[in-house]
Coordinates of C-alpha atoms in Angstrom, one line a residue:
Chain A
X1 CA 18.4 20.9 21.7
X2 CA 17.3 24.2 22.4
X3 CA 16.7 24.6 26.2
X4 CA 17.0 26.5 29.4
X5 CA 18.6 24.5 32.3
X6 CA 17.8 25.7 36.0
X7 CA 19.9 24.2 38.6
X8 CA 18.3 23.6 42.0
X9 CA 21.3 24.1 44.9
X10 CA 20.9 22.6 48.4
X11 CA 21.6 24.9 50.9
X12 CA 23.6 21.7 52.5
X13 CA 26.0 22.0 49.0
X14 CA 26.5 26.1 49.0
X15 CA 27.2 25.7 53.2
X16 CA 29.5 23.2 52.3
X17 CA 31.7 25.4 50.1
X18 CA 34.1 28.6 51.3
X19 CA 33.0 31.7 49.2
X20 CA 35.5 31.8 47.0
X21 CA 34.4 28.3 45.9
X22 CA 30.3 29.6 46.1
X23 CA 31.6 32.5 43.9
X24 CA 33.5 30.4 41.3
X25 CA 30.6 28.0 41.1
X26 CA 28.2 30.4 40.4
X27 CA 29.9 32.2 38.1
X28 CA 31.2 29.4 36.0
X29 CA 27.5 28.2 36.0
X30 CA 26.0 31.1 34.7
X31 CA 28.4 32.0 32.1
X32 CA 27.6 28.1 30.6
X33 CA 24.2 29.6 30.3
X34 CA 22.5 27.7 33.6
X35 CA 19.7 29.5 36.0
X36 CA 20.7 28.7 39.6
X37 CA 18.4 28.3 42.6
X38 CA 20.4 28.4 45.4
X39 CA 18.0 27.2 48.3
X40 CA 20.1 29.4 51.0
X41 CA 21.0 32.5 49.8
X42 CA 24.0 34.4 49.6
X43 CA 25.6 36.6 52.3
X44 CA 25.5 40.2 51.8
X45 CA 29.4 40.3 51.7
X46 CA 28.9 37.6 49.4
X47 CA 26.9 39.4 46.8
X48 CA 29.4 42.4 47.2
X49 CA 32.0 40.3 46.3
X50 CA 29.9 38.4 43.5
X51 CA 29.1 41.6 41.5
X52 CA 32.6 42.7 41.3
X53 CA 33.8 39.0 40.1
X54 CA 31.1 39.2 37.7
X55 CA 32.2 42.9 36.2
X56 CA 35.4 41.9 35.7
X57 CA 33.9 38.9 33.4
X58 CA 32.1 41.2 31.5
X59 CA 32.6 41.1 28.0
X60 CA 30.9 43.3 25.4
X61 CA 30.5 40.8 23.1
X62 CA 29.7 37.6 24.4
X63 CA 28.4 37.8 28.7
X64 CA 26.8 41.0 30.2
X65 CA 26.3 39.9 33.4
X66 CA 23.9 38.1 36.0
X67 CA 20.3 38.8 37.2
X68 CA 19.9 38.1 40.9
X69 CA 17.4 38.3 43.1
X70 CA 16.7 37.1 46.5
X71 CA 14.2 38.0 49.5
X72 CA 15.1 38.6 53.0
X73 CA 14.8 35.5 55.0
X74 CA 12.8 35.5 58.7
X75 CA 15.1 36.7 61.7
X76 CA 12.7 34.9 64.2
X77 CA 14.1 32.0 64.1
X78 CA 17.8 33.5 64.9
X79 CA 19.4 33.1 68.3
X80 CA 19.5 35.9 70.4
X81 CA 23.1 36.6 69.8
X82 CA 23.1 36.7 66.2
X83 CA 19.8 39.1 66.0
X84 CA 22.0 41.5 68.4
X85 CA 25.2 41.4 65.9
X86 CA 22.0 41.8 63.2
X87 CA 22.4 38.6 61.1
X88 CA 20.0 37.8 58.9
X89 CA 19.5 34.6 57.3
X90 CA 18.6 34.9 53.2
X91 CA 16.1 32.3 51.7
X92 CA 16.6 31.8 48.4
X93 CA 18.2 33.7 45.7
X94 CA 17.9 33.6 41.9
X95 CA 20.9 33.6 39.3
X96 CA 20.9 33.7 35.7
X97 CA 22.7 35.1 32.8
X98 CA 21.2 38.9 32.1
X99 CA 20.5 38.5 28.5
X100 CA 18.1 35.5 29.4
X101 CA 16.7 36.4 32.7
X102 CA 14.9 39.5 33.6
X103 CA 13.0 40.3 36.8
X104 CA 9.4 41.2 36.0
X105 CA 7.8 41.8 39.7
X106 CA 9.3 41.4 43.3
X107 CA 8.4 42.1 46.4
X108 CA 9.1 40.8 49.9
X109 CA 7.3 37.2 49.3
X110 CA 7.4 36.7 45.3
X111 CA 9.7 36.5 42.6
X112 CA 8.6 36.8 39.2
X113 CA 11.2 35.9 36.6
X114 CA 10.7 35.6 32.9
X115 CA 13.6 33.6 31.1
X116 CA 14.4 33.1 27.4
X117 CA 16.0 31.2 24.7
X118 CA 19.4 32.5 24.0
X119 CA 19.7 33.4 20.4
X120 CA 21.7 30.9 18.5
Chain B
X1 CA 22.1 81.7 53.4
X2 CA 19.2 81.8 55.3
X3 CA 18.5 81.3 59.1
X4 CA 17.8 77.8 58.8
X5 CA 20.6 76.7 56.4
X6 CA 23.1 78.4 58.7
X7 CA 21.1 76.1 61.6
X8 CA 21.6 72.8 59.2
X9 CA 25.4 74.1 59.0
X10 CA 26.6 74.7 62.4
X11 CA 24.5 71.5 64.0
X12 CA 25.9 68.7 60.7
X13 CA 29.3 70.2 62.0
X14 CA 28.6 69.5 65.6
X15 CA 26.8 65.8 65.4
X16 CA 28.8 64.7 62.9
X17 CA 31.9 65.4 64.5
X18 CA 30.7 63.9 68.1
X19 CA 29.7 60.8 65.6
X20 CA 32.9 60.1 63.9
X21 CA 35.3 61.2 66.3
X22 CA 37.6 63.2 64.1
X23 CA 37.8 66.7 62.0
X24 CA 37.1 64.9 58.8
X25 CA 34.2 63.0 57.5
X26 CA 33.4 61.0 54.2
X27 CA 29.8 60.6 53.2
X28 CA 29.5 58.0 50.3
X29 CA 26.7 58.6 47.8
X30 CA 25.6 55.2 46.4
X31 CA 22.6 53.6 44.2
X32 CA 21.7 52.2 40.9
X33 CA 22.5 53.9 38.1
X34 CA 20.4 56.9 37.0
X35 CA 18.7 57.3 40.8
X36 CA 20.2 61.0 40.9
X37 CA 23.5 61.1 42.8
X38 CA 25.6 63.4 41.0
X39 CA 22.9 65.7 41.1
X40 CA 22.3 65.4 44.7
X41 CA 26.1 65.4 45.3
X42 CA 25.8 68.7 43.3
X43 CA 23.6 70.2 44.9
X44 CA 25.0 69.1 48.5
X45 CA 28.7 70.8 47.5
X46 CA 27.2 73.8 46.0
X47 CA 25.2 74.3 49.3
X48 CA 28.0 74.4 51.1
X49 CA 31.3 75.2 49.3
X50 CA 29.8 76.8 46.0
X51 CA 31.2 74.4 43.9
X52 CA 29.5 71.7 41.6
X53 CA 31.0 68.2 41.4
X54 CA 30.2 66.5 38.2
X55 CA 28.2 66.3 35.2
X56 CA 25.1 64.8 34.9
X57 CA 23.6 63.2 32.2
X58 CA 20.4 60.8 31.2
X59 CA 22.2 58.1 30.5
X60 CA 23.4 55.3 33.1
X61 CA 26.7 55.3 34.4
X62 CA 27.5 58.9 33.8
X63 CA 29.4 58.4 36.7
X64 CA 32.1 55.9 35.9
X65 CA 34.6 56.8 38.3
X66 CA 34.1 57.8 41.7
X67 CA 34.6 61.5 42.5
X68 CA 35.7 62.9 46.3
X69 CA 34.9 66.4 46.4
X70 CA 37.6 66.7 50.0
X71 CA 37.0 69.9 52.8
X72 CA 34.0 71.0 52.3
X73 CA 34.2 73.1 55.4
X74 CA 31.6 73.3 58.1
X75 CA 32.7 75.6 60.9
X76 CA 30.9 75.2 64.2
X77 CA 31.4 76.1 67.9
X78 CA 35.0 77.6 67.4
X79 CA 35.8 73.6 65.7
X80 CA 35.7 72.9 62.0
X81 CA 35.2 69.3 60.0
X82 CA 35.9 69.2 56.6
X83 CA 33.1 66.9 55.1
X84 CA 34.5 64.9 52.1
X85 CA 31.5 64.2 49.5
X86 CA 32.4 61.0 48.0
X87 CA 29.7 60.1 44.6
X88 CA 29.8 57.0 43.3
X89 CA 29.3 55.4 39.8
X90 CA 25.9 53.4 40.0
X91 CA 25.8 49.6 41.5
X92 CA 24.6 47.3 39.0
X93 CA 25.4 43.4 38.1
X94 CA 24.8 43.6 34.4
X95 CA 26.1 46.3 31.5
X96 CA 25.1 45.8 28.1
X97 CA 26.6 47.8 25.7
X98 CA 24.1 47.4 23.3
X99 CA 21.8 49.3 25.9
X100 CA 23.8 52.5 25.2
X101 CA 23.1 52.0 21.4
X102 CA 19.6 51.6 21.2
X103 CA 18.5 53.3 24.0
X104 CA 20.7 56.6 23.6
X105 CA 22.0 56.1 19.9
X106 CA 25.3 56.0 21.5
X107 CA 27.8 54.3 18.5
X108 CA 29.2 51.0 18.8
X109 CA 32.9 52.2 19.8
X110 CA 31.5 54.6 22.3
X111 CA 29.1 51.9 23.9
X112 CA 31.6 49.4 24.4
X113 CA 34.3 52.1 25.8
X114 CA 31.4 53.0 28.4
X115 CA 30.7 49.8 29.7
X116 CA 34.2 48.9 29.8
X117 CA 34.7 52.2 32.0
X118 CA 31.2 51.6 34.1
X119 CA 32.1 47.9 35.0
X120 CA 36.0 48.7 36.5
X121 CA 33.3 52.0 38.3
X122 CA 31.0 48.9 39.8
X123 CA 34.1 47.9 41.3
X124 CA 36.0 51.0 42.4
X125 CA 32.5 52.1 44.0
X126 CA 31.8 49.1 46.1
X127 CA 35.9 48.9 47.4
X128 CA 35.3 52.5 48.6
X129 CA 32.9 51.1 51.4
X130 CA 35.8 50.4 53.3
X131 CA 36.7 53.8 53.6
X132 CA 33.2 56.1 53.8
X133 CA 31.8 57.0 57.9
X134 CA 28.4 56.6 56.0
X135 CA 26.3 56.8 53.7
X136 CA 23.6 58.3 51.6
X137 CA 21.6 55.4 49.3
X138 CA 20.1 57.3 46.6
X139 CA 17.0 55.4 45.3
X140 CA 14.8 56.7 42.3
X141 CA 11.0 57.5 43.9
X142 CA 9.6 56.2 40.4
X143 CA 11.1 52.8 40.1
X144 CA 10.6 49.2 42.1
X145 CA 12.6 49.5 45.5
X146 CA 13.3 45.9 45.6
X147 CA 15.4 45.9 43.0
X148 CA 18.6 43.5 43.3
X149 CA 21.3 46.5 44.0
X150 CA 19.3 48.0 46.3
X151 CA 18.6 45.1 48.4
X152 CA 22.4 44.2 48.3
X153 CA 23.5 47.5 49.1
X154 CA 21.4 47.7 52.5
X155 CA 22.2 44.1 52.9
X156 CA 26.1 45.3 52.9
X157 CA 25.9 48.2 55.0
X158 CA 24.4 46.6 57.6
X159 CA 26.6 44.0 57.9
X160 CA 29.9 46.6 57.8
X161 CA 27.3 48.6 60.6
X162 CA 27.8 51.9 58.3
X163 CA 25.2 54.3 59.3
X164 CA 23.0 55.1 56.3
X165 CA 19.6 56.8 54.8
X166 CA 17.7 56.1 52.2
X167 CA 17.2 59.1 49.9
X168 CA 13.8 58.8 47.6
X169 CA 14.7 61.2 45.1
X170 CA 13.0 62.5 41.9
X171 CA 9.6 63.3 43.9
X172 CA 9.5 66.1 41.1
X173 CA 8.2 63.5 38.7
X174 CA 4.6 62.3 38.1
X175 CA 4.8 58.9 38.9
X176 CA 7.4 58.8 42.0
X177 CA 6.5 57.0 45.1
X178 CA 8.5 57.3 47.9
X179 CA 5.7 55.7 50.5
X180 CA 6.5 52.6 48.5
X181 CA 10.4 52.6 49.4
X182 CA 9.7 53.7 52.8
X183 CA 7.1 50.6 53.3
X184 CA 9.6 48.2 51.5
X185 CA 12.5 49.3 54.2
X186 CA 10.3 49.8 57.6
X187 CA 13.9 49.8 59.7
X188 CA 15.5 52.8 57.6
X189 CA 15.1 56.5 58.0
X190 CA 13.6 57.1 53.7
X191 CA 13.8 60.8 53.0
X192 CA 11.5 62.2 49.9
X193 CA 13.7 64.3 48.1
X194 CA 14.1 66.0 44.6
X195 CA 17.7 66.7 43.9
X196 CA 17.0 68.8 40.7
X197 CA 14.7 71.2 42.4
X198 CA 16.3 71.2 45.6
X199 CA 13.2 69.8 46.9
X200 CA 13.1 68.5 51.2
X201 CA 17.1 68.8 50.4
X202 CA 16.9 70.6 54.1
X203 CA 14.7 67.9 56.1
X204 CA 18.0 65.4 54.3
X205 CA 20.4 67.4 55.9
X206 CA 17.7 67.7 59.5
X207 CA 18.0 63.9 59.2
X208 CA 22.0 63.6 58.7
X209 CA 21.8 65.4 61.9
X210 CA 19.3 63.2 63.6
X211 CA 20.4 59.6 62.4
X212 CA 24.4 60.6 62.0
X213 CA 24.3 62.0 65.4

């Protein structure tokens, strides 16, 4: 059956994991061809080290890489301590495969995403 | 040079030094692909050494290999710091090499042998970070500013607490807007620059002084 599958994360499920777990998950995910939703979002040293796992899976002829998105989650909510060492928290952040997900429109409150069918 | 560029000279020296404690400086120049870094790198070493970095090209990831242009000497009070110019192949999280082919009728060998080289510069670019003082992000005045990489690269540099300013380059073209990247990163000092003309290049270097210092 022809299909896309998006995967819904729990934040609960990527807290529970150490990043190089978060980062093998991912990747092994999107390679199979899934969309992830990951309800908390990735760390900014996370997504560092993401897109330089993901390069060195790039392969000319068969995965080109990932499209990610995520927005900026709310600092209000953050104790005082972490808004002085200038955490942030991330809300949600988007992962698919690039040749079937492509970012149409973002902006600090919306994502718009357009996915399709792999060619088989 | 003129009055003011010897100004921009002798204070860079000055603040800079008093910023990073020590005689030498590195100044990463990162972005997406394309936003105009090697020409602004260009531009900065020819301002002040004569000299031109690297080639520059329309097609993305030009760049595949990041180039330090070292001592580019700026002399000031009796004390010198040699400014190290460090430009950076373009952040990105995807490279097609069937982009080079039908966008720039690049053939099939050449494509693949370029994205091969612009991935390992993806990664040799973002393991510099360790090692730059701070840095210039280079954003192109006529695209989105929330794309992915540039959300990520703020995102990064604020956690490692590099100081940084965002460059809106290419304000020589029709459709750039640079209000729109200063509105999408309130918290940043955005400078409106063009790189190719040598647009604002000075108010860049005013605001290396103010924000560096």
């Amino acid at each position: 059956m022809n299909g896309i599958q998006i995967t819904l994360v729990s934040g609960e499920k990527v807290s529970s994991l150490t990043m190089n777990e978060k980062l093998h998950f991912i990747i092994d995910k999107v390679r199979e061809g899934e969309i992830l939703i990951l309800e908390k979002g990735l760390e900014p040293e996370e997504e560092a080290e993401l897109i330089q796992r993901t390069m060195t899976e790039i392969n000319p002829e068969e995965f080109s890489g990932i499209e990610i998105e995520s927005y900026p989650g709310d600092s209000s909510n953050l104790s005082f301590l972490d808004k002085l060492l200038g955490k942030k928290t991330t809300r949600l952040t988007v992962i698919g495969p690039a040749d079937q997900v492509r970012t149409i429109k973002k902006n600090k409150d919306t994502i718009q995403a357009l996915l399709t069918l792999k060619k088989n | 040079m003129g009055l003011l560029d010897w100004f921009y000279k002798r204070s860079l020296a000055r603040y800079l030094k008093k910023l990073f404690n020590k005689d030498n400086a590195k100044i990463g120049l990162y972005g997406p692909p394309n936003a105009g870094k090697t020409t602004l790198a260009n531009k900065i070493v020819r301002d002040w050494s004569g000299d031109v970095l690297g080639p520059v090209s329309e097609i993305p990831h030009e760049t595949r290999k990041a180039r330090l242009e070292k001592g580019i000497e700026i002399k000031s009070d009796g004390a010198t710091l040699n400014l190290d110019i460090l430009d950076t192949p373009g952040i990105a999280t995807k490279i097609d090499f069937e982009d080079f082919i039908q966008e720039f009728e690049l053939g099939e060998g050449e494509a693949k042998r370029r994205a091969k080289e612009a991935t390992k510069g993806v990664i040799d670019a973002i393991n510099w970070l360790d090692d730059v003082d701070a840095i210039m992000l280079i954003m192109d005045s006529t695209r989105d500013p929330y794309n992915q990489v540039n959300v990520t690269m703020i995102g990064n540099m604020e956690a490692r607490k590099i100081p940084f300013i965002i460059v809106a380059n290419k304000i020589d073209e029709e459709n750039s807007d640079p209000e729109k990247i200063a509105d999408a990163f309130p918290n940043h000092p955005v400078v409106p620059i063009s790189a190719l003309e040598g647009e604002n290049v000075n108010k860049l270097y005013d605001t290396m002084i103010k924000h560096f210092g």
